[in-house]
Coordinates of C-alpha atoms in Angstrom, one line a residue:
M1 CA 12.5 10.6 -0.3
S2 CA 10.5 11.0 2.9
T3 CA 7.0 12.5 2.9
R4 CA 5.4 13.9 6.0
R5 CA 1.8 12.9 6.5
V6 CA -0.5 14.6 8.9
V7 CA -4.0 13.1 9.4
T8 CA -7.0 14.5 11.1
G9 CA -10.0 12.7 12.6
F10 CA -12.1 12.6 15.7
D11 CA -11.7 11.5 19.3
E12 CA -14.1 9.3 21.2
N13 CA -16.3 12.4 21.9
G14 CA -16.5 13.5 18.3
K15 CA -14.0 16.4 18.7
S16 CA -11.7 17.2 15.8
V17 CA -8.1 16.0 16.5
F18 CA -4.8 15.2 14.8
V19 CA -4.7 11.4 14.5
S20 CA -1.1 11.1 13.3
D21 CA 1.9 13.1 12.2
E22 CA 4.6 11.0 10.7
Q23 CA 7.3 10.7 8.1
L24 CA 6.5 8.0 5.5
E25 CA 9.5 6.2 4.2
G26 CA 9.6 5.6 0.5
L27 CA 9.6 2.3 -1.3
L28 CA 12.3 2.2 -4.0
Q29 CA 11.1 0.5 -7.2
A30 CA 14.0 0.5 -9.7
N31 CA 14.9 4.2 -9.7
T32 CA 11.6 5.6 -8.6
T33 CA 10.8 6.3 -4.9
L34 CA 7.1 5.9 -4.0
S35 CA 5.3 7.0 -0.7
S36 CA 1.7 5.9 -0.2
V37 CA 0.1 8.9 1.5
W38 CA -3.5 7.7 1.6
R39 CA -5.4 4.7 0.3
S40 CA -8.9 3.4 0.1
N41 CA -10.4 0.5 -2.0
G42 CA -14.0 1.6 -1.6
R43 CA -16.2 4.6 -0.8
L44 CA -14.5 6.9 1.6
Q45 CA -16.1 7.3 5.1
I46 CA -15.9 10.0 7.8
P47 CA -14.5 9.3 10.3
P48 CA -11.8 7.5 8.4
K49 CA -10.5 4.1 9.3
V50 CA -7.7 4.5 11.7
P51 CA -4.8 3.7 11.3
V52 CA -4.8 4.8 7.7
E53 CA -4.4 1.8 5.4
D54 CA -0.9 2.1 3.8
G55 CA -0.2 0.1 0.8
F56 CA 0.8 0.0 -2.9
G57 CA -1.2 -1.1 -5.9
F58 CA -4.0 0.5 -7.8
P59 CA -7.4 1.1 -6.2
T60 CA -10.4 -0.8 -7.2
P61 CA -13.2 1.2 -8.9
G62 CA -14.5 3.7 -6.5
G63 CA -11.3 3.7 -4.4
A64 CA -8.6 6.2 -4.3
W65 CA -4.8 6.4 -3.7
V66 CA -2.7 9.4 -3.0
L67 CA 0.9 8.8 -3.9
A68 CA 4.0 11.0 -3.7
W69 CA 6.9 9.9 -5.9
T70 CA 10.1 11.0 -7.5
I71 CA 12.0 10.5 -10.8
P72 CA 15.8 11.0 -10.7
P73 CA 17.6 13.3 -13.2
H74 CA 18.2 12.0 -16.7
S75 CA 16.0 8.9 -16.4
T76 CA 12.7 7.2 -17.1
A77 CA 10.5 6.4 -14.1
G78 CA 11.0 2.7 -13.2
E79 CA 14.3 2.4 -15.1
D80 CA 16.7 0.0 -13.5
Q81 CA 20.5 0.5 -13.4
A82 CA 20.9 -1.3 -16.7
G83 CA 18.6 1.2 -18.3
V84 CA 15.7 -1.3 -18.7
T85 CA 12.1 -0.5 -17.8
S86 CA 9.4 -3.0 -17.2
A87 CA 5.7 -2.4 -16.6
G88 CA 4.7 -3.7 -13.2
E89 CA 1.9 -3.3 -10.7
L90 CA 3.1 0.1 -9.6
P91 CA 2.9 3.2 -11.8
S92 CA 6.7 3.7 -12.2
G93 CA 7.4 0.9 -14.6
G94 CA 8.0 2.1 -18.2
A95 CA 5.1 2.5 -20.6
H96 CA 1.9 1.5 -18.9
A97 CA -1.9 2.1 -18.6
T98 CA -4.1 1.6 -15.6
D99 CA -7.8 1.4 -15.0
S100 CA -7.9 4.7 -13.3
V101 CA -8.2 8.5 -13.6
D102 CA -5.0 10.1 -12.2
V103 CA -4.7 13.7 -11.2
N104 CA -1.0 14.6 -11.1
V105 CA 0.7 17.7 -9.8
I106 CA 4.4 18.4 -10.5
L107 CA 5.8 19.6 -7.1
S108 CA 9.4 20.3 -8.2
G109 CA 11.6 19.8 -11.2
S110 CA 10.2 18.9 -14.6
V111 CA 9.0 15.8 -16.3
V112 CA 8.2 14.8 -19.8
F113 CA 4.9 12.9 -20.2
E114 CA 4.9 10.8 -23.3
L115 CA 2.1 8.9 -25.0
E116 CA 2.5 5.6 -26.8
D117 CA 2.8 7.3 -30.2
G118 CA 5.6 9.5 -29.0
A119 CA 3.6 12.7 -28.5
E120 CA 4.8 14.5 -25.4
R121 CA 4.3 17.4 -23.1
I122 CA 6.9 19.0 -20.8
L123 CA 5.4 19.6 -17.3
E124 CA 7.1 22.0 -14.9
A125 CA 6.6 22.6 -11.1
G126 CA 3.1 23.7 -10.5
D127 CA 1.7 22.1 -13.7
S128 CA -0.9 19.3 -13.5
I129 CA -2.0 16.6 -15.9
V130 CA -5.1 14.3 -15.7
V131 CA -4.4 10.9 -17.1
N132 CA -7.5 9.0 -18.2
G133 CA -6.3 5.4 -18.5
V134 CA -4.0 6.0 -21.5
V135 CA -0.6 4.3 -22.2
H136 CA 2.1 6.6 -21.1
T137 CA 5.7 7.0 -19.8
W138 CA 7.2 9.5 -17.4
R139 CA 10.7 10.9 -18.1
N140 CA 13.0 13.4 -16.3
R141 CA 15.4 15.0 -18.8
G142 CA 16.4 17.7 -16.3
A143 CA 19.3 17.9 -13.9
S144 CA 17.3 17.7 -10.6
T145 CA 15.0 15.1 -9.1
A146 CA 11.4 15.6 -10.0
R147 CA 8.7 15.2 -7.3
V148 CA 5.1 14.4 -8.3
L149 CA 1.9 14.1 -6.2
S150 CA -0.7 11.8 -7.8
V151 CA -4.3 11.3 -6.7
I152 CA -5.5 8.1 -8.4
F153 CA -9.1 7.1 -8.6
G154 CA -9.9 3.5 -9.5
A155 CA -12.3 3.3 -12.5
D156 CA -14.1 0.9 -14.7
R157 CA -12.8 0.8 -18.3
R158 CA -15.5 0.9 -20.9
A159 CA -15.2 -0.7 -24.3
G160 CA -14.7 1.8 -27.2

């Protein structure tokens, strides 16, 4: 999967300009392709740091990460070729929870969002789900690749 990223900013005179227009190559993690669209590990600033920091891994509290990703048909995100999933540092590995508030929009296809107790919701293109640090798994039971756009905000986890 390739994701086009267009970034705006300012020139040396403070005039609004396009800073970049590029295709981002995806990082394949097991069966899930991830493209880091935007990332900050602290308060956002205008004008933004240029070039845009690209990277993977969850943002620290107050930071944000915009991520475009896919799940192939008839699979669980992060599932390897042997059908095994494992939680990792990235959001595609099997059942996982992160210290973040994630706003997810299904761009195409459909996904099944499953909680640790097996409760699930089917999400279609155009649907959104806000994930507040819960244990969850993403599945694609459909016949086409699902594309998801996630805006992930690093958060502090409170006790109880």
